[in-house]
């Protein structure tokens, strides 16, 4: 009798039903998803901080190179379209923008997303046989840095045509970037219209934008999506560094 009673117990009380398992899996999925969001944001912030640190070190290396050589380096030599990391021996307005000559400077070649740093220089600052000067008449500079105000209006962060050199990363979206192994990254359709500021950075040799990051879907009239990181050589700081080093009177 007792055996029969035990064998007649409902089986539904043993283990999980399919519905219960589905609910558990859903809860686990939601928990993992909620954890991955903040984790992804933390990774992106860390990579931006690493890239900014690398850019600051590159800026210091460029000023050190100018002090040692009386000129800034030209962009990297290209072989079959791939940067070598060694500076061109000379450059003009037509080839003064390209990729950082990392081997010449002894710095890292890539940002935290494994893409090469871009570099543009005022050509008149690259000739050691005709050292640049900041006194009248000052050696002409060609680069302008712009940003946007809270209303999306374009503003200048530098005087027009006042910057000797600029270095930048294309950020996490990598639009317009080349990977460290020489592969051009994906650029979305409508890049020029939807991401006007990033498009300018990827195509111009004399005009660059540096502004607060903006997510995908940002109105193009506000500059569109933006995650580039940009640093530039201040003519005043470069002048003071060269005076302190005894390279200028």
PDB file of C-alpha atoms in Angstrom:
ATOM      1  CA  UNK A   1       0.000   0.000   0.000  1.00  0.00           C
ATOM      2  CA  UNK A   2       2.721   2.478   0.903  1.00  0.00           C
ATOM      3  CA  UNK A   3       4.618   1.710  -2.311  1.00  0.00           C
ATOM      4  CA  UNK A   4       1.522   2.352  -4.350  1.00  0.00           C
ATOM      5  CA  UNK A   5       0.944   5.665  -2.633  1.00  0.00           C
ATOM      6  CA  UNK A   6       4.511   6.846  -3.338  1.00  0.00           C
ATOM      7  CA  UNK A   7       4.328   5.820  -6.964  1.00  0.00           C
ATOM      8  CA  UNK A   8       1.096   7.734  -7.405  1.00  0.00           C
ATOM      9  CA  UNK A   9       2.640  11.104  -6.333  1.00  0.00           C
ATOM     10  CA  UNK A  10       2.339  13.812  -9.056  1.00  0.00           C
ATOM     11  CA  UNK A  11       5.531  14.124 -11.119  1.00  0.00           C
ATOM     12  CA  UNK A  12       5.027  17.911 -11.536  1.00  0.00           C
ATOM     13  CA  UNK A  13       6.523  18.474  -8.083  1.00  0.00           C
ATOM     14  CA  UNK A  14       9.932  17.128  -9.190  1.00  0.00           C
ATOM     15  CA  UNK A  15      12.377  19.583 -10.989  1.00  0.00           C
ATOM     16  CA  UNK A  16      11.437  22.616 -13.134  1.00  0.00           C
ATOM     17  CA  UNK A  17       8.723  22.785 -15.721  1.00  0.00           C
ATOM     18  CA  UNK A  18       9.575  24.187 -19.168  1.00  0.00           C
ATOM     19  CA  UNK A  19       7.777  27.425 -18.315  1.00  0.00           C
ATOM     20  CA  UNK A  20       9.760  27.815 -15.099  1.00  0.00           C
ATOM     21  CA  UNK A  21      13.027  27.177 -16.957  1.00  0.00           C
ATOM     22  CA  UNK A  22      12.087  29.770 -19.580  1.00  0.00           C
ATOM     23  CA  UNK A  23      11.389  32.332 -16.853  1.00  0.00           C
ATOM     24  CA  UNK A  24      14.737  31.605 -15.188  1.00  0.00           C
ATOM     25  CA  UNK A  25      16.581  31.967 -18.521  1.00  0.00           C
ATOM     26  CA  UNK A  26      14.788  35.250 -19.193  1.00  0.00           C
ATOM     27  CA  UNK A  27      15.801  36.602 -15.791  1.00  0.00           C
ATOM     28  CA  UNK A  28      19.425  35.554 -16.385  1.00  0.00           C
ATOM     29  CA  UNK A  29      19.399  37.184 -19.825  1.00  0.00           C
ATOM     30  CA  UNK A  30      18.062  40.436 -18.402  1.00  0.00           C
ATOM     31  CA  UNK A  31      20.659  40.415 -15.642  1.00  0.00           C
ATOM     32  CA  UNK A  32      23.502  39.801 -18.114  1.00  0.00           C
ATOM     33  CA  UNK A  33      22.211  42.505 -20.459  1.00  0.00           C
ATOM     34  CA  UNK A  34      21.974  45.041 -17.641  1.00  0.00           C
ATOM     35  CA  UNK A  35      25.529  44.217 -16.603  1.00  0.00           C
ATOM     36  CA  UNK A  36      26.972  44.431 -20.123  1.00  0.00           C
ATOM     37  CA  UNK A  37      25.657  47.962 -20.695  1.00  0.00           C
ATOM     38  CA  UNK A  38      27.703  49.632 -17.934  1.00  0.00           C
ATOM     39  CA  UNK A  39      30.661  47.340 -18.698  1.00  0.00           C
ATOM     40  CA  UNK A  40      30.666  48.429 -22.360  1.00  0.00           C
ATOM     41  CA  UNK A  41      30.549  52.080 -21.311  1.00  0.00           C
ATOM     42  CA  UNK A  42      33.462  51.541 -18.918  1.00  0.00           C
ATOM     43  CA  UNK A  43      35.536  49.855 -21.646  1.00  0.00           C
ATOM     44  CA  UNK A  44      34.855  52.745 -24.021  1.00  0.00           C
ATOM     45  CA  UNK A  45      35.840  55.309 -21.383  1.00  0.00           C
ATOM     46  CA  UNK A  46      39.040  53.394 -20.652  1.00  0.00           C
ATOM     47  CA  UNK A  47      39.931  53.246 -24.330  1.00  0.00           C
ATOM     48  CA  UNK A  48      39.288  56.961 -24.758  1.00  0.00           C
ATOM     49  CA  UNK A  49      41.516  57.686 -21.760  1.00  0.00           C
ATOM     50  CA  UNK A  50      44.278  55.453 -23.161  1.00  0.00           C
ATOM     51  CA  UNK A  51      44.026  57.131 -26.558  1.00  0.00           C
ATOM     52  CA  UNK A  52      44.057  60.611 -25.049  1.00  0.00           C
ATOM     53  CA  UNK A  53      47.188  59.728 -23.079  1.00  0.00           C
ATOM     54  CA  UNK A  54      48.866  58.459 -26.254  1.00  0.00           C
ATOM     55  CA  UNK A  55      47.914  61.649 -28.106  1.00  0.00           C
ATOM     56  CA  UNK A  56      49.363  63.803 -25.325  1.00  0.00           C
ATOM     57  CA  UNK A  57      52.622  61.824 -25.504  1.00  0.00           C
ATOM     58  CA  UNK A  58      52.693  62.238 -29.291  1.00  0.00           C
ATOM     59  CA  UNK A  59      52.246  65.987 -28.932  1.00  0.00           C
ATOM     60  CA  UNK A  60      55.201  66.116 -26.571  1.00  0.00           C
ATOM     61  CA  UNK A  61      57.257  64.014 -28.994  1.00  0.00           C
ATOM     62  CA  UNK A  62      56.429  66.389 -31.855  1.00  0.00           C
ATOM     63  CA  UNK A  63      57.574  69.403 -29.866  1.00  0.00           C
ATOM     64  CA  UNK A  64      60.728  67.553 -28.841  1.00  0.00           C
ATOM     65  CA  UNK A  65      61.385  66.728 -32.491  1.00  0.00           C
ATOM     66  CA  UNK A  66      60.934  70.391 -33.439  1.00  0.00           C
ATOM     67  CA  UNK A  67      63.379  71.480 -30.735  1.00  0.00           C
ATOM     68  CA  UNK A  68      65.972  68.914 -31.849  1.00  0.00           C
ATOM     69  CA  UNK A  69      65.597  69.427 -35.601  1.00  0.00           C
ATOM     70  CA  UNK A  70      64.317  72.962 -36.050  1.00  0.00           C
ATOM     71  CA  UNK A  71      61.286  71.608 -37.911  1.00  0.00           C
ATOM     72  CA  UNK A  72      58.309  69.318 -37.550  1.00  0.00           C
ATOM     73  CA  UNK A  73      58.239  65.984 -39.397  1.00  0.00           C
ATOM     74  CA  UNK A  74      56.219  65.364 -42.533  1.00  0.00           C
ATOM     75  CA  UNK A  75      53.548  62.619 -42.534  1.00  0.00           C
ATOM     76  CA  UNK A  76      54.524  58.988 -42.979  1.00  0.00           C
ATOM     77  CA  UNK A  77      55.898  57.632 -46.227  1.00  0.00           C
ATOM     78  CA  UNK A  78      53.392  55.343 -47.974  1.00  0.00           C
ATOM     79  CA  UNK A  79      54.358  52.139 -49.757  1.00  0.00           C
ATOM     80  CA  UNK A  80      51.506  50.735 -51.862  1.00  0.00           C
ATOM     81  CA  UNK A  81      49.176  52.911 -49.817  1.00  0.00           C
ATOM     82  CA  UNK A  82      50.385  51.527 -46.472  1.00  0.00           C
ATOM     83  CA  UNK A  83      52.173  53.860 -44.010  1.00  0.00           C
ATOM     84  CA  UNK A  84      55.721  52.864 -43.086  1.00  0.00           C
ATOM     85  CA  UNK A  85      55.937  55.050 -39.991  1.00  0.00           C
ATOM     86  CA  UNK A  86      58.939  56.978 -41.331  1.00  0.00           C
ATOM     87  CA  UNK A  87      58.524  60.651 -42.191  1.00  0.00           C
ATOM     88  CA  UNK A  88      58.651  61.838 -45.773  1.00  0.00           C
ATOM     89  CA  UNK A  89      61.823  63.791 -46.480  1.00  0.00           C
ATOM     90  CA  UNK A  90      59.753  66.809 -47.572  1.00  0.00           C
ATOM     91  CA  UNK A  91      56.122  67.774 -47.976  1.00  0.00           C
ATOM     92  CA  UNK A  92      54.022  70.470 -49.586  1.00  0.00           C
ATOM     93  CA  UNK A  93      50.393  71.557 -49.346  1.00  0.00           C
ATOM     94  CA  UNK A  94      49.406  68.555 -51.478  1.00  0.00           C
ATOM     95  CA  UNK A  95      50.915  65.870 -49.212  1.00  0.00           C
ATOM     96  CA  UNK A  96      51.113  67.489 -45.778  1.00  0.00           C
ATOM     97  CA  UNK A  97      48.260  65.383 -44.386  1.00  0.00           C
ATOM     98  CA  UNK A  98      48.257  61.639 -43.813  1.00  0.00           C
ATOM     99  CA  UNK A  99      49.422  59.304 -41.062  1.00  0.00           C
ATOM    100  CA  UNK A 100      51.655  59.894 -38.065  1.00  0.00           C
ATOM    101  CA  UNK A 101      55.374  59.117 -38.650  1.00  0.00           C
ATOM    102  CA  UNK A 102      55.459  57.006 -35.498  1.00  0.00           C
ATOM    103  CA  UNK A 103      58.795  55.316 -36.225  1.00  0.00           C
ATOM    104  CA  UNK A 104      60.514  58.660 -36.744  1.00  0.00           C
ATOM    105  CA  UNK A 105      59.072  59.995 -33.485  1.00  0.00           C
ATOM    106  CA  UNK A 106      59.464  56.785 -31.482  1.00  0.00           C
ATOM    107  CA  UNK A 107      55.817  56.703 -30.360  1.00  0.00           C
ATOM    108  CA  UNK A 108      52.893  54.305 -30.637  1.00  0.00           C
ATOM    109  CA  UNK A 109      51.302  54.095 -34.049  1.00  0.00           C
ATOM    110  CA  UNK A 110      47.756  53.176 -33.018  1.00  0.00           C
ATOM    111  CA  UNK A 111      44.913  54.197 -30.764  1.00  0.00           C
ATOM    112  CA  UNK A 112      43.088  51.942 -28.307  1.00  0.00           C
ATOM    113  CA  UNK A 113      40.900  50.613 -31.142  1.00  0.00           C
ATOM    114  CA  UNK A 114      43.967  49.441 -33.132  1.00  0.00           C
ATOM    115  CA  UNK A 115      43.687  52.193 -35.759  1.00  0.00           C
ATOM    116  CA  UNK A 116      46.500  54.431 -36.987  1.00  0.00           C
ATOM    117  CA  UNK A 117      46.783  58.024 -35.825  1.00  0.00           C
ATOM    118  CA  UNK A 118      46.256  60.674 -38.481  1.00  0.00           C
ATOM    119  CA  UNK A 119      48.596  63.656 -38.747  1.00  0.00           C
ATOM    120  CA  UNK A 120      48.592  66.944 -40.618  1.00  0.00           C
ATOM    121  CA  UNK A 121      51.298  69.614 -40.566  1.00  0.00           C
ATOM    122  CA  UNK A 122      51.790  73.135 -41.920  1.00  0.00           C
ATOM    123  CA  UNK A 123      54.346  72.573 -44.728  1.00  0.00           C
ATOM    124  CA  UNK A 124      56.401  75.672 -43.897  1.00  0.00           C
ATOM    125  CA  UNK A 125      57.157  74.132 -40.490  1.00  0.00           C
ATOM    126  CA  UNK A 126      58.824  71.037 -41.991  1.00  0.00           C
ATOM    127  CA  UNK A 127      61.967  72.450 -43.635  1.00  0.00           C
ATOM    128  CA  UNK A 128      65.015  72.292 -41.304  1.00  0.00           C
ATOM    129  CA  UNK A 129      67.116  74.229 -43.833  1.00  0.00           C
ATOM    130  CA  UNK A 130      64.696  77.152 -43.478  1.00  0.00           C
ATOM    131  CA  UNK A 131      63.767  77.086 -39.766  1.00  0.00           C
ATOM    132  CA  UNK A 132      60.374  78.470 -38.883  1.00  0.00           C
ATOM    133  CA  UNK A 133      60.034  81.672 -36.918  1.00  0.00           C
ATOM    134  CA  UNK A 134      57.351  83.240 -34.778  1.00  0.00           C
ATOM    135  CA  UNK A 135      58.641  86.798 -35.114  1.00  0.00           C
ATOM    136  CA  UNK A 136      57.515  89.193 -37.803  1.00  0.00           C
ATOM    137  CA  UNK A 137      57.203  88.044 -40.480  1.00  0.00           C
ATOM    138  CA  UNK A 138      56.121  84.793 -38.862  1.00  0.00           C
ATOM    139  CA  UNK A 139      56.313  81.566 -40.812  1.00  0.00           C
ATOM    140  CA  UNK A 140      52.843  80.972 -42.315  1.00  0.00           C
ATOM    141  CA  UNK A 141      50.733  78.311 -40.647  1.00  0.00           C
ATOM    142  CA  UNK A 142      47.806  76.635 -42.397  1.00  0.00           C
ATOM    143  CA  UNK A 143      45.655  74.654 -39.939  1.00  0.00           C
ATOM    144  CA  UNK A 144      42.451  75.783 -38.216  1.00  0.00           C
ATOM    145  CA  UNK A 145      40.700  73.968 -35.342  1.00  0.00           C
ATOM    146  CA  UNK A 146      36.935  74.368 -34.985  1.00  0.00           C
ATOM    147  CA  UNK A 147      34.192  73.172 -32.634  1.00  0.00           C
ATOM    148  CA  UNK A 148      30.481  73.794 -32.085  1.00  0.00           C
ATOM    149  CA  UNK A 149      28.572  75.634 -29.381  1.00  0.00           C
ATOM    150  CA  UNK A 150      25.492  74.249 -27.616  1.00  0.00           C
ATOM    151  CA  UNK A 151      23.302  75.358 -30.517  1.00  0.00           C
ATOM    152  CA  UNK A 152      25.439  73.614 -33.109  1.00  0.00           C
ATOM    153  CA  UNK A 153      27.003  76.796 -34.427  1.00  0.00           C
ATOM    154  CA  UNK A 154      30.593  76.443 -35.647  1.00  0.00           C
ATOM    155  CA  UNK A 155      33.181  78.267 -33.547  1.00  0.00           C
ATOM    156  CA  UNK A 156      36.965  78.555 -33.865  1.00  0.00           C
ATOM    157  CA  UNK A 157      39.148  77.018 -31.161  1.00  0.00           C
ATOM    158  CA  UNK A 158      42.169  78.625 -32.795  1.00  0.00           C
ATOM    159  CA  UNK A 159      42.772  81.670 -34.903  1.00  0.00           C
ATOM    160  CA  UNK A 160      42.276  80.949 -38.581  1.00  0.00           C
ATOM    161  CA  UNK A 161      45.349  79.320 -40.167  1.00  0.00           C
ATOM    162  CA  UNK A 162      47.229  79.453 -36.871  1.00  0.00           C
ATOM    163  CA  UNK A 163      48.149  75.838 -35.985  1.00  0.00           C
ATOM    164  CA  UNK A 164      51.459  74.172 -36.944  1.00  0.00           C
ATOM    165  CA  UNK A 165      50.288  70.549 -36.625  1.00  0.00           C
ATOM    166  CA  UNK A 166      47.383  68.328 -35.546  1.00  0.00           C
ATOM    167  CA  UNK A 167      47.114  64.634 -34.592  1.00  0.00           C
ATOM    168  CA  UNK A 168      43.885  62.722 -34.121  1.00  0.00           C
ATOM    169  CA  UNK A 169      42.164  59.375 -33.635  1.00  0.00           C
ATOM    170  CA  UNK A 170      38.934  58.423 -35.403  1.00  0.00           C
ATOM    171  CA  UNK A 171      37.571  57.055 -32.131  1.00  0.00           C
ATOM    172  CA  UNK A 172      35.450  53.984 -31.478  1.00  0.00           C
ATOM    173  CA  UNK A 173      33.348  54.155 -34.648  1.00  0.00           C
ATOM    174  CA  UNK A 174      36.588  54.341 -36.713  1.00  0.00           C
ATOM    175  CA  UNK A 175      34.845  56.120 -39.585  1.00  0.00           C
ATOM    176  CA  UNK A 176      37.569  57.146 -42.045  1.00  0.00           C
ATOM    177  CA  UNK A 177      40.287  55.225 -40.176  1.00  0.00           C
ATOM    178  CA  UNK A 178      42.948  52.754 -41.289  1.00  0.00           C
ATOM    179  CA  UNK A 179      43.697  49.775 -39.063  1.00  0.00           C
ATOM    180  CA  UNK A 180      47.209  49.191 -37.782  1.00  0.00           C
ATOM    181  CA  UNK A 181      47.656  46.465 -40.414  1.00  0.00           C
ATOM    182  CA  UNK A 182      46.728  48.784 -43.284  1.00  0.00           C
ATOM    183  CA  UNK A 183      43.039  47.974 -43.799  1.00  0.00           C
ATOM    184  CA  UNK A 184      40.590  50.830 -44.341  1.00  0.00           C
ATOM    185  CA  UNK A 185      37.738  50.676 -41.859  1.00  0.00           C
ATOM    186  CA  UNK A 186      34.039  50.711 -42.743  1.00  0.00           C
ATOM    187  CA  UNK A 187      32.543  54.081 -43.593  1.00  0.00           C
ATOM    188  CA  UNK A 188      28.723  54.205 -43.595  1.00  0.00           C
ATOM    189  CA  UNK A 189      26.620  55.408 -46.525  1.00  0.00           C
ATOM    190  CA  UNK A 190      25.844  59.093 -46.214  1.00  0.00           C
ATOM    191  CA  UNK A 191      28.964  59.686 -44.106  1.00  0.00           C
ATOM    192  CA  UNK A 192      29.566  63.184 -45.490  1.00  0.00           C
ATOM    193  CA  UNK A 193      25.955  64.270 -44.919  1.00  0.00           C
ATOM    194  CA  UNK A 194      25.224  62.551 -41.603  1.00  0.00           C
ATOM    195  CA  UNK A 195      28.634  62.975 -39.934  1.00  0.00           C
ATOM    196  CA  UNK A 196      29.861  66.302 -41.354  1.00  0.00           C
ATOM    197  CA  UNK A 197      32.457  67.007 -38.643  1.00  0.00           C
ATOM    198  CA  UNK A 198      34.000  63.530 -38.704  1.00  0.00           C
ATOM    199  CA  UNK A 199      33.917  63.642 -42.495  1.00  0.00           C
ATOM    200  CA  UNK A 200      35.851  66.925 -42.422  1.00  0.00           C
ATOM    201  CA  UNK A 201      38.479  65.354 -40.159  1.00  0.00           C
ATOM    202  CA  UNK A 202      38.883  62.390 -42.502  1.00  0.00           C
ATOM    203  CA  UNK A 203      39.224  64.431 -45.709  1.00  0.00           C
ATOM    204  CA  UNK A 204      40.681  67.858 -44.914  1.00  0.00           C
ATOM    205  CA  UNK A 205      44.333  68.776 -44.545  1.00  0.00           C
ATOM    206  CA  UNK A 206      43.810  72.242 -43.055  1.00  0.00           C
ATOM    207  CA  UNK A 207      40.505  72.202 -41.132  1.00  0.00           C
ATOM    208  CA  UNK A 208      39.699  69.918 -38.183  1.00  0.00           C
ATOM    209  CA  UNK A 209      36.944  69.602 -35.601  1.00  0.00           C
ATOM    210  CA  UNK A 210      37.401  68.892 -31.906  1.00  0.00           C
ATOM    211  CA  UNK A 211      34.243  68.735 -29.811  1.00  0.00           C
ATOM    212  CA  UNK A 212      32.240  66.858 -27.192  1.00  0.00           C
ATOM    213  CA  UNK A 213      31.358  63.288 -28.213  1.00  0.00           C
ATOM    214  CA  UNK A 214      27.877  62.870 -29.683  1.00  0.00           C
ATOM    215  CA  UNK A 215      25.992  59.585 -30.240  1.00  0.00           C
ATOM    216  CA  UNK A 216      24.768  58.107 -33.498  1.00  0.00           C
ATOM    217  CA  UNK A 217      21.649  59.848 -34.731  1.00  0.00           C
ATOM    218  CA  UNK A 218      22.788  63.331 -33.689  1.00  0.00           C
ATOM    219  CA  UNK A 219      21.339  65.893 -36.089  1.00  0.00           C
ATOM    220  CA  UNK A 220      23.791  66.748 -38.893  1.00  0.00           C
ATOM    221  CA  UNK A 221      23.063  70.426 -38.269  1.00  0.00           C
ATOM    222  CA  UNK A 222      24.660  69.852 -34.856  1.00  0.00           C
ATOM    223  CA  UNK A 223      27.675  68.188 -36.475  1.00  0.00           C
ATOM    224  CA  UNK A 224      26.302  64.627 -36.394  1.00  0.00           C
ATOM    225  CA  UNK A 225      27.771  61.666 -34.555  1.00  0.00           C
ATOM    226  CA  UNK A 226      31.245  62.438 -33.228  1.00  0.00           C
ATOM    227  CA  UNK A 227      33.842  60.505 -31.245  1.00  0.00           C
ATOM    228  CA  UNK A 228      37.165  61.668 -32.741  1.00  0.00           C
ATOM    229  CA  UNK A 229      39.934  62.658 -30.323  1.00  0.00           C
ATOM    230  CA  UNK A 230      42.052  65.578 -31.509  1.00  0.00           C
ATOM    231  CA  UNK A 231      45.191  67.315 -30.206  1.00  0.00           C
ATOM    232  CA  UNK A 232      47.214  70.075 -31.815  1.00  0.00           C
ATOM    233  CA  UNK A 233      50.456  71.965 -31.400  1.00  0.00           C
ATOM    234  CA  UNK A 234      49.906  75.442 -30.003  1.00  0.00           C
ATOM    235  CA  UNK A 235      52.245  77.949 -31.687  1.00  0.00           C
ATOM    236  CA  UNK A 236      52.660  79.845 -28.423  1.00  0.00           C
ATOM    237  CA  UNK A 237      53.617  76.746 -26.438  1.00  0.00           C
ATOM    238  CA  UNK A 238      55.992  75.586 -29.183  1.00  0.00           C
ATOM    239  CA  UNK A 239      57.606  79.031 -29.264  1.00  0.00           C
ATOM    240  CA  UNK A 240      58.085  79.063 -25.478  1.00  0.00           C
ATOM    241  CA  UNK A 241      59.518  75.534 -25.501  1.00  0.00           C
ATOM    242  CA  UNK A 242      62.046  76.460 -28.186  1.00  0.00           C
ATOM    243  CA  UNK A 243      63.048  79.642 -26.379  1.00  0.00           C
ATOM    244  CA  UNK A 244      63.517  77.683 -23.136  1.00  0.00           C
ATOM    245  CA  UNK A 245      65.673  75.164 -25.030  1.00  0.00           C
ATOM    246  CA  UNK A 246      67.823  77.966 -26.452  1.00  0.00           C
ATOM    247  CA  UNK A 247      66.694  77.260 -30.025  1.00  0.00           C
ATOM    248  CA  UNK A 248      65.144  80.693 -30.454  1.00  0.00           C
ATOM    249  CA  UNK A 249      66.316  84.057 -29.142  1.00  0.00           C
TER     250      UNK A 249
END
